[in-house]
Amino acid sequence: MVSANFLTTVPIFSNLKPEDLEPLSGKLRRRGYQKGEVIFHQDDPADRMHIIVEGNIRISITSDDGREKDLAVLQPGDCFGEMALLDGSNRSATATAVDPTQTLALYREDFMEFLREHPEVVAQTTSLLTSRLRSVNQMLGDMAFLDVPTRMAKQLLELAQAYAGEEAQGGPIEVPMGQDQLARLVGASRETISRALNSYRRLGILSTSHRRITITDLKALERMVSF
Ligand code: CMP
């Protein structure tokens, strides 16, 4: 059984004490997924949500012709799959395990009963949905107003922040990411991303090798997004 202490680290439950979470912990079911395994597809019917214990989950949407756009990459402590439980619709997006992943599944009836008993969790869940809406607004603004090279520079700056080690102060920053993955994050074709990477490479801002982008001039990358 999962510890109630772990559940206090999950943002939607963070206002509760371990003793309030004890009854819920007995209802969670541990599930394991392999790297690349799809947990559910967009438009699937839904009966449970998940809390990530280990690994990362990619949330994406797919066009009719099979192109993919990533909406978020979620980490341990994050939950996903709550939207379809709350509005009774099908899945709004696809969830895929980025690495070997462990989740705790919480079934609709148990989640709804817990929400009725703990209104503070309703407030925290609203806050989670609001932050997801804000990040989508930001993404929509970027897609509408910025060209692909600028969006790519913004994305690379975020990745640089995530992957910069303490020792990297001023030095090159290695981002372990292939062009297909970067294209899904930016919302552009792989070919367009490849062209944008080439132009930044010619400017001496970065270099690329197999599944790796090395940012060599962070200041110049920052200038690409400030206008
Ligand atoms: P649900 O619609 O049940 O299934 C897909 C899940 O992906 C959804 O619930 C949310 O948990 C999650 N999700 C959908 N859109 C976003 C987003 N923009 N940012 C982060 N997570 C999302």
PDB file of C-alpha atoms and ligand atoms in Angstrom:
ATOM      1  CA  MET A   1       0.000   0.000   0.000  1.00  0.00           C
ATOM      2  CA  VAL A   2       1.275   3.510  -0.879  1.00  0.00           C
ATOM      3  CA  SER A   3       2.169   5.719   2.074  1.00  0.00           C
ATOM      4  CA  ALA A   4      -0.167   8.572   2.961  1.00  0.00           C
ATOM      5  CA  ASN A   5       3.016  10.692   3.365  1.00  0.00           C
ATOM      6  CA  PHE A   6       3.704  10.316  -0.369  1.00  0.00           C
ATOM      7  CA  LEU A   7       0.163  11.543  -1.130  1.00  0.00           C
ATOM      8  CA  THR A   8       0.809  14.800   0.771  1.00  0.00           C
ATOM      9  CA  THR A   9       3.426  15.600  -1.940  1.00  0.00           C
ATOM     10  CA  VAL A  10       0.738  15.425  -4.659  1.00  0.00           C
ATOM     11  CA  PRO A  11      -0.361  19.055  -5.273  1.00  0.00           C
ATOM     12  CA  ILE A  12      -4.140  18.347  -5.245  1.00  0.00           C
ATOM     13  CA  PHE A  13      -3.804  16.656  -1.810  1.00  0.00           C
ATOM     14  CA  SER A  14      -1.157  18.955  -0.351  1.00  0.00           C
ATOM     15  CA  ASN A  15      -3.617  20.729   2.001  1.00  0.00           C
ATOM     16  CA  LEU A  16      -4.476  17.458   3.758  1.00  0.00           C
ATOM     17  CA  LYS A  17      -2.778  15.675   6.647  1.00  0.00           C
ATOM     18  CA  PRO A  18      -1.453  12.104   6.230  1.00  0.00           C
ATOM     19  CA  GLU A  19      -4.274  10.821   8.501  1.00  0.00           C
ATOM     20  CA  ASP A  20      -6.894  12.369   6.135  1.00  0.00           C
ATOM     21  CA  LEU A  21      -5.224  10.588   3.199  1.00  0.00           C
ATOM     22  CA  GLU A  22      -4.928   7.183   4.897  1.00  0.00           C
ATOM     23  CA  PRO A  23      -8.373   5.907   3.694  1.00  0.00           C
ATOM     24  CA  LEU A  24      -7.564   6.989   0.125  1.00  0.00           C
ATOM     25  CA  SER A  25      -4.169   5.277   0.058  1.00  0.00           C
ATOM     26  CA  GLY A  26      -5.893   1.890   0.483  1.00  0.00           C
ATOM     27  CA  LYS A  27      -7.940   2.492  -2.662  1.00  0.00           C
ATOM     28  CA  LEU A  28      -5.059   3.268  -5.035  1.00  0.00           C
ATOM     29  CA  ARG A  29      -3.830   0.544  -7.393  1.00  0.00           C
ATOM     30  CA  ARG A  30      -0.194   0.472  -8.475  1.00  0.00           C
ATOM     31  CA  ARG A  31       0.398   0.131 -12.220  1.00  0.00           C
ATOM     32  CA  GLY A  32       3.641  -0.241 -14.199  1.00  0.00           C
ATOM     33  CA  TYR A  33       4.271   0.890 -17.792  1.00  0.00           C
ATOM     34  CA  GLN A  34       7.224   0.328 -20.111  1.00  0.00           C
ATOM     35  CA  LYS A  35       9.104   3.081 -21.916  1.00  0.00           C
ATOM     36  CA  GLY A  36       6.937   4.217 -24.848  1.00  0.00           C
ATOM     37  CA  GLU A  37       3.784   2.427 -23.654  1.00  0.00           C
ATOM     38  CA  VAL A  38       0.520   4.299 -24.187  1.00  0.00           C
ATOM     39  CA  ILE A  39      -1.517   4.467 -20.972  1.00  0.00           C
ATOM     40  CA  PHE A  40      -4.587   5.751 -22.786  1.00  0.00           C
ATOM     41  CA  HIS A  41      -5.403   7.365 -26.134  1.00  0.00           C
ATOM     42  CA  GLN A  42      -7.166  10.635 -26.852  1.00  0.00           C
ATOM     43  CA  ASP A  43     -10.967   9.975 -27.130  1.00  0.00           C
ATOM     44  CA  ASP A  44     -10.847   6.725 -25.104  1.00  0.00           C
ATOM     45  CA  PRO A  45     -13.588   6.382 -22.474  1.00  0.00           C
ATOM     46  CA  ALA A  46     -12.290   6.855 -18.916  1.00  0.00           C
ATOM     47  CA  ASP A  47     -12.842   5.293 -15.502  1.00  0.00           C
ATOM     48  CA  ARG A  48      -9.685   6.246 -13.585  1.00  0.00           C
ATOM     49  CA  MET A  49      -7.023   8.907 -13.068  1.00  0.00           C
ATOM     50  CA  HIS A  50      -3.348   8.363 -12.239  1.00  0.00           C
ATOM     51  CA  ILE A  51      -0.743   9.775  -9.870  1.00  0.00           C
ATOM     52  CA  ILE A  52       2.865   9.394 -11.061  1.00  0.00           C
ATOM     53  CA  VAL A  53       5.156   7.679  -8.543  1.00  0.00           C
ATOM     54  CA  GLU A  54       8.184   7.157 -10.810  1.00  0.00           C
ATOM     55  CA  GLY A  55       9.059   8.165 -14.393  1.00  0.00           C
ATOM     56  CA  ASN A  56       7.642  10.811 -16.732  1.00  0.00           C
ATOM     57  CA  ILE A  57       4.433  10.945 -18.750  1.00  0.00           C
ATOM     58  CA  ARG A  58       4.027  12.762 -22.052  1.00  0.00           C
ATOM     59  CA  ILE A  59       0.608  14.291 -22.717  1.00  0.00           C
ATOM     60  CA  SER A  60      -0.041  14.825 -26.440  1.00  0.00           C
ATOM     61  CA  ILE A  61      -2.750  15.430 -29.028  1.00  0.00           C
ATOM     62  CA  THR A  62      -2.789  13.932 -32.531  1.00  0.00           C
ATOM     63  CA  SER A  63      -4.142  15.358 -35.791  1.00  0.00           C
ATOM     64  CA  ASP A  64      -6.279  13.289 -38.196  1.00  0.00           C
ATOM     65  CA  ASP A  65      -3.199  12.781 -40.404  1.00  0.00           C
ATOM     66  CA  GLY A  66      -1.140  11.474 -37.468  1.00  0.00           C
ATOM     67  CA  ARG A  67       0.939  14.541 -36.528  1.00  0.00           C
ATOM     68  CA  GLU A  68       1.540  14.933 -32.789  1.00  0.00           C
ATOM     69  CA  LYS A  69       1.809  17.973 -30.504  1.00  0.00           C
ATOM     70  CA  ASP A  70       3.043  17.608 -26.935  1.00  0.00           C
ATOM     71  CA  LEU A  71       1.046  19.553 -24.343  1.00  0.00           C
ATOM     72  CA  ALA A  72       3.139  18.686 -21.303  1.00  0.00           C
ATOM     73  CA  VAL A  73       5.627  16.281 -19.791  1.00  0.00           C
ATOM     74  CA  LEU A  74       4.510  15.347 -16.263  1.00  0.00           C
ATOM     75  CA  GLN A  75       6.718  14.185 -13.410  1.00  0.00           C
ATOM     76  CA  PRO A  76       6.477  12.182 -10.166  1.00  0.00           C
ATOM     77  CA  GLY A  77       3.821  13.698  -7.887  1.00  0.00           C
ATOM     78  CA  ASP A  78       1.811  15.034 -10.846  1.00  0.00           C
ATOM     79  CA  CYS A  79      -1.579  13.548 -11.643  1.00  0.00           C
ATOM     80  CA  PHE A  80      -3.258  13.062 -15.007  1.00  0.00           C
ATOM     81  CA  GLY A  81      -6.514  11.694 -16.338  1.00  0.00           C
ATOM     82  CA  GLU A  82      -8.635  13.780 -13.933  1.00  0.00           C
ATOM     83  CA  MET A  83     -10.398  15.809 -16.659  1.00  0.00           C
ATOM     84  CA  ALA A  84     -12.491  12.982 -18.123  1.00  0.00           C
ATOM     85  CA  LEU A  85     -13.521  11.934 -14.585  1.00  0.00           C
ATOM     86  CA  LEU A  86     -14.691  15.450 -13.779  1.00  0.00           C
ATOM     87  CA  ASP A  87     -16.720  16.187 -16.924  1.00  0.00           C
ATOM     88  CA  GLY A  88     -17.733  12.629 -17.906  1.00  0.00           C
ATOM     89  CA  SER A  89     -16.280  13.026 -21.417  1.00  0.00           C
ATOM     90  CA  ASN A  90     -13.666  10.908 -23.142  1.00  0.00           C
ATOM     91  CA  ARG A  91      -9.916  11.479 -22.830  1.00  0.00           C
ATOM     92  CA  SER A  92      -8.854  14.950 -24.001  1.00  0.00           C
ATOM     93  CA  ALA A  93      -5.321  13.770 -24.865  1.00  0.00           C
ATOM     94  CA  THR A  94      -3.028  10.735 -25.083  1.00  0.00           C
ATOM     95  CA  ALA A  95      -0.758   9.764 -22.163  1.00  0.00           C
ATOM     96  CA  THR A  96       2.504   7.908 -22.960  1.00  0.00           C
ATOM     97  CA  ALA A  97       5.235   6.689 -20.599  1.00  0.00           C
ATOM     98  CA  VAL A  98       8.507   8.449 -21.515  1.00  0.00           C
ATOM     99  CA  ASP A  99      10.520   6.034 -19.338  1.00  0.00           C
ATOM    100  CA  PRO A 100       9.634   2.943 -17.279  1.00  0.00           C
ATOM    101  CA  THR A 101       6.873   4.436 -15.141  1.00  0.00           C
ATOM    102  CA  GLN A 102       4.880   3.557 -12.013  1.00  0.00           C
ATOM    103  CA  THR A 103       1.522   5.161 -11.318  1.00  0.00           C
ATOM    104  CA  LEU A 104      -1.226   4.874  -8.746  1.00  0.00           C
ATOM    105  CA  ALA A 105      -4.637   4.480 -10.356  1.00  0.00           C
ATOM    106  CA  LEU A 106      -7.622   6.095  -8.620  1.00  0.00           C
ATOM    107  CA  TYR A 107     -11.075   5.062  -9.858  1.00  0.00           C
ATOM    108  CA  ARG A 108     -13.815   7.588 -10.621  1.00  0.00           C
ATOM    109  CA  GLU A 109     -16.187   6.601  -7.757  1.00  0.00           C
ATOM    110  CA  ASP A 110     -13.384   6.750  -5.164  1.00  0.00           C
ATOM    111  CA  PHE A 111     -12.137  10.146  -6.441  1.00  0.00           C
ATOM    112  CA  MET A 112     -15.659  11.610  -6.513  1.00  0.00           C
ATOM    113  CA  GLU A 113     -16.430  10.338  -3.010  1.00  0.00           C
ATOM    114  CA  PHE A 114     -13.156  11.823  -1.734  1.00  0.00           C
ATOM    115  CA  LEU A 115     -13.969  15.190  -3.378  1.00  0.00           C
ATOM    116  CA  ARG A 116     -17.392  15.223  -1.660  1.00  0.00           C
ATOM    117  CA  GLU A 117     -15.759  14.549   1.722  1.00  0.00           C
ATOM    118  CA  HIS A 118     -12.881  17.039   1.223  1.00  0.00           C
ATOM    119  CA  PRO A 119     -13.926  20.327  -0.432  1.00  0.00           C
ATOM    120  CA  GLU A 120     -10.341  21.605  -0.055  1.00  0.00           C
ATOM    121  CA  VAL A 121      -9.323  19.033  -2.712  1.00  0.00           C
ATOM    122  CA  VAL A 122     -11.929  20.590  -5.064  1.00  0.00           C
ATOM    123  CA  ALA A 123     -10.169  23.963  -4.624  1.00  0.00           C
ATOM    124  CA  GLN A 124      -6.752  22.410  -5.305  1.00  0.00           C
ATOM    125  CA  THR A 125      -8.083  20.541  -8.357  1.00  0.00           C
ATOM    126  CA  THR A 126      -9.527  23.815  -9.705  1.00  0.00           C
ATOM    127  CA  SER A 127      -6.131  25.402  -9.233  1.00  0.00           C
ATOM    128  CA  LEU A 128      -4.477  22.531 -11.181  1.00  0.00           C
ATOM    129  CA  LEU A 129      -6.958  22.914 -14.063  1.00  0.00           C
ATOM    130  CA  THR A 130      -6.428  26.692 -14.063  1.00  0.00           C
ATOM    131  CA  SER A 131      -2.664  26.317 -14.320  1.00  0.00           C
ATOM    132  CA  ARG A 132      -3.133  23.872 -17.241  1.00  0.00           C
ATOM    133  CA  LEU A 133      -5.410  26.409 -18.963  1.00  0.00           C
ATOM    134  CA  ARG A 134      -2.837  29.177 -18.414  1.00  0.00           C
ATOM    135  CA  SER A 135      -0.066  27.113 -19.976  1.00  0.00           C
ATOM    136  CA  VAL A 136      -2.305  26.288 -22.956  1.00  0.00           C
ATOM    137  CA  ASN A 137      -3.079  30.029 -23.391  1.00  0.00           C
ATOM    138  CA  GLN A 138       0.653  30.712 -23.396  1.00  0.00           C
ATOM    139  CA  MET A 139       1.227  27.925 -25.943  1.00  0.00           C
ATOM    140  CA  LEU A 140      -1.636  29.185 -28.128  1.00  0.00           C
ATOM    141  CA  GLY A 141      -0.215  32.726 -28.036  1.00  0.00           C
ATOM    142  CA  ASP A 142       3.218  31.449 -29.046  1.00  0.00           C
ATOM    143  CA  MET A 143       1.737  29.379 -31.903  1.00  0.00           C
ATOM    144  CA  ALA A 144      -0.277  32.378 -33.148  1.00  0.00           C
ATOM    145  CA  PHE A 145       2.297  35.138 -32.750  1.00  0.00           C
ATOM    146  CA  LEU A 146       5.794  33.612 -32.999  1.00  0.00           C
ATOM    147  CA  ASP A 147       7.519  31.979 -35.952  1.00  0.00           C
ATOM    148  CA  VAL A 148       9.015  28.490 -35.626  1.00  0.00           C
ATOM    149  CA  PRO A 149      12.676  29.551 -35.062  1.00  0.00           C
ATOM    150  CA  THR A 150      11.583  31.871 -32.214  1.00  0.00           C
ATOM    151  CA  ARG A 151       9.303  29.215 -30.658  1.00  0.00           C
ATOM    152  CA  MET A 152      12.154  26.729 -30.929  1.00  0.00           C
ATOM    153  CA  ALA A 153      14.543  29.174 -29.220  1.00  0.00           C
ATOM    154  CA  LYS A 154      12.012  29.620 -26.373  1.00  0.00           C
ATOM    155  CA  GLN A 155      11.670  25.874 -25.982  1.00  0.00           C
ATOM    156  CA  LEU A 156      15.456  25.385 -26.028  1.00  0.00           C
ATOM    157  CA  LEU A 157      15.850  28.037 -23.297  1.00  0.00           C
ATOM    158  CA  GLU A 158      13.363  26.134 -21.111  1.00  0.00           C
ATOM    159  CA  LEU A 159      15.218  22.878 -21.777  1.00  0.00           C
ATOM    160  CA  ALA A 160      18.571  24.574 -21.100  1.00  0.00           C
ATOM    161  CA  GLN A 161      17.235  25.664 -17.717  1.00  0.00           C
ATOM    162  CA  ALA A 162      16.075  22.110 -16.960  1.00  0.00           C
ATOM    163  CA  TYR A 163      19.339  20.456 -18.063  1.00  0.00           C
ATOM    164  CA  ALA A 164      21.961  23.010 -16.946  1.00  0.00           C
ATOM    165  CA  GLY A 165      24.025  21.429 -14.165  1.00  0.00           C
ATOM    166  CA  GLU A 166      25.620  23.469 -11.383  1.00  0.00           C
ATOM    167  CA  GLU A 167      28.981  23.053 -13.090  1.00  0.00           C
ATOM    168  CA  ALA A 168      27.601  24.327 -16.425  1.00  0.00           C
ATOM    169  CA  GLN A 169      27.887  28.012 -15.409  1.00  0.00           C
ATOM    170  CA  GLY A 170      28.645  29.720 -18.721  1.00  0.00           C
ATOM    171  CA  GLY A 171      29.716  26.455 -20.373  1.00  0.00           C
ATOM    172  CA  PRO A 172      27.911  24.416 -23.040  1.00  0.00           C
ATOM    173  CA  ILE A 173      24.577  22.882 -22.015  1.00  0.00           C
ATOM    174  CA  GLU A 174      23.705  19.432 -23.343  1.00  0.00           C
ATOM    175  CA  VAL A 175      20.027  18.695 -23.974  1.00  0.00           C
ATOM    176  CA  PRO A 176      19.450  14.967 -24.607  1.00  0.00           C
ATOM    177  CA  MET A 177      16.724  15.336 -27.199  1.00  0.00           C
ATOM    178  CA  GLY A 178      16.182  14.261 -30.805  1.00  0.00           C
ATOM    179  CA  GLN A 179      14.724  16.494 -33.522  1.00  0.00           C
ATOM    180  CA  ASP A 180      11.418  14.563 -33.653  1.00  0.00           C
ATOM    181  CA  GLN A 181      10.835  15.120 -29.938  1.00  0.00           C
ATOM    182  CA  LEU A 182      11.751  18.816 -30.213  1.00  0.00           C
ATOM    183  CA  ALA A 183       9.341  19.130 -33.182  1.00  0.00           C
ATOM    184  CA  ARG A 184       6.476  17.687 -31.073  1.00  0.00           C
ATOM    185  CA  LEU A 185       7.226  20.145 -28.275  1.00  0.00           C
ATOM    186  CA  VAL A 186       7.426  23.167 -30.594  1.00  0.00           C
ATOM    187  CA  GLY A 187       4.457  22.134 -32.756  1.00  0.00           C
ATOM    188  CA  ALA A 188       6.253  22.124 -36.114  1.00  0.00           C
ATOM    189  CA  SER A 189       7.323  19.531 -38.652  1.00  0.00           C
ATOM    190  CA  ARG A 190      10.644  17.752 -38.198  1.00  0.00           C
ATOM    191  CA  GLU A 191      11.864  19.304 -41.472  1.00  0.00           C
ATOM    192  CA  THR A 192      11.114  22.863 -40.285  1.00  0.00           C
ATOM    193  CA  ILE A 193      12.864  22.163 -36.964  1.00  0.00           C
ATOM    194  CA  SER A 194      15.843  20.734 -38.818  1.00  0.00           C
ATOM    195  CA  ARG A 195      16.106  23.931 -40.914  1.00  0.00           C
ATOM    196  CA  ALA A 196      15.802  26.147 -37.815  1.00  0.00           C
ATOM    197  CA  LEU A 197      18.501  24.113 -36.004  1.00  0.00           C
ATOM    198  CA  ASN A 198      20.758  24.440 -39.051  1.00  0.00           C
ATOM    199  CA  SER A 199      20.412  28.218 -39.108  1.00  0.00           C
ATOM    200  CA  TYR A 200      21.219  28.440 -35.355  1.00  0.00           C
ATOM    201  CA  ARG A 201      24.165  26.096 -35.910  1.00  0.00           C
ATOM    202  CA  ARG A 202      25.543  28.399 -38.608  1.00  0.00           C
ATOM    203  CA  LEU A 203      25.257  31.312 -36.147  1.00  0.00           C
ATOM    204  CA  GLY A 204      27.361  29.329 -33.637  1.00  0.00           C
ATOM    205  CA  ILE A 205      24.494  29.143 -31.108  1.00  0.00           C
ATOM    206  CA  LEU A 206      24.373  25.348 -30.870  1.00  0.00           C
ATOM    207  CA  SER A 207      25.623  22.076 -32.251  1.00  0.00           C
ATOM    208  CA  THR A 208      23.734  18.827 -32.794  1.00  0.00           C
ATOM    209  CA  SER A 209      24.634  15.157 -32.759  1.00  0.00           C
ATOM    210  CA  HIS A 210      22.578  11.986 -32.508  1.00  0.00           C
ATOM    211  CA  ARG A 211      19.668  12.680 -30.107  1.00  0.00           C
ATOM    212  CA  ARG A 212      21.595  15.558 -28.505  1.00  0.00           C
ATOM    213  CA  ILE A 213      21.556  19.342 -28.844  1.00  0.00           C
ATOM    214  CA  THR A 214      24.443  21.255 -27.277  1.00  0.00           C
ATOM    215  CA  ILE A 215      23.756  24.925 -26.578  1.00  0.00           C
ATOM    216  CA  THR A 216      27.059  26.747 -26.875  1.00  0.00           C
ATOM    217  CA  ASP A 217      25.921  30.406 -26.804  1.00  0.00           C
ATOM    218  CA  LEU A 218      23.054  30.836 -24.334  1.00  0.00           C
ATOM    219  CA  LYS A 219      23.141  34.651 -24.496  1.00  0.00           C
ATOM    220  CA  ALA A 220      22.652  34.608 -28.290  1.00  0.00           C
ATOM    221  CA  LEU A 221      19.758  32.142 -27.852  1.00  0.00           C
ATOM    222  CA  GLU A 222      18.166  34.537 -25.332  1.00  0.00           C
ATOM    223  CA  ARG A 223      18.495  37.390 -27.845  1.00  0.00           C
ATOM    224  CA  MET A 224      16.503  35.296 -30.360  1.00  0.00           C
ATOM    225  CA  VAL A 225      13.401  35.472 -28.141  1.00  0.00           C
ATOM    226  CA  SER A 226      13.697  39.071 -26.905  1.00  0.00           C
ATOM    227  CA  PHE A 227      12.500  41.602 -29.404  1.00  0.00           C
TER     228      PHE A 227
HETATM  229  P1  CMP B   1      -8.094  13.445 -19.420  1.00  0.00           P
HETATM  230  O1  CMP B   1      -8.805  14.320 -20.384  1.00  0.00           O
HETATM  231  O2  CMP B   1      -8.885  12.509 -18.599  1.00  0.00           O
HETATM  232  O3  CMP B   1      -6.997  12.603 -20.224  1.00  0.00           O
HETATM  233  C1  CMP B   1      -5.878  13.309 -20.768  1.00  0.00           C
HETATM  234  C2  CMP B   1      -5.210  14.008 -19.616  1.00  0.00           C
HETATM  235  O4  CMP B   1      -4.079  14.783 -19.966  1.00  0.00           O
HETATM  236  C3  CMP B   1      -6.172  15.041 -19.006  1.00  0.00           C
HETATM  237  O5  CMP B   1      -7.227  14.349 -18.408  1.00  0.00           O
HETATM  238  C4  CMP B   1      -5.232  15.801 -18.134  1.00  0.00           C
HETATM  239  O6  CMP B   1      -4.927  15.103 -16.967  1.00  0.00           O
HETATM  240  C5  CMP B   1      -3.977  15.833 -19.017  1.00  0.00           C
HETATM  241  N1  CMP B   1      -3.918  17.086 -19.795  1.00  0.00           N
HETATM  242  C6  CMP B   1      -4.754  17.496 -20.772  1.00  0.00           C
HETATM  243  N2  CMP B   1      -4.376  18.695 -21.243  1.00  0.00           N
HETATM  244  C7  CMP B   1      -3.268  19.052 -20.542  1.00  0.00           C
HETATM  245  C8  CMP B   1      -2.403  20.187 -20.567  1.00  0.00           C
HETATM  246  N3  CMP B   1      -2.602  21.206 -21.405  1.00  0.00           N
HETATM  247  N4  CMP B   1      -1.372  20.223 -19.683  1.00  0.00           N
HETATM  248  C9  CMP B   1      -1.146  19.197 -18.846  1.00  0.00           C
HETATM  249  N5  CMP B   1      -1.932  18.098 -18.777  1.00  0.00           N
HETATM  250  C10 CMP B   1      -2.974  18.028 -19.614  1.00  0.00           C
END
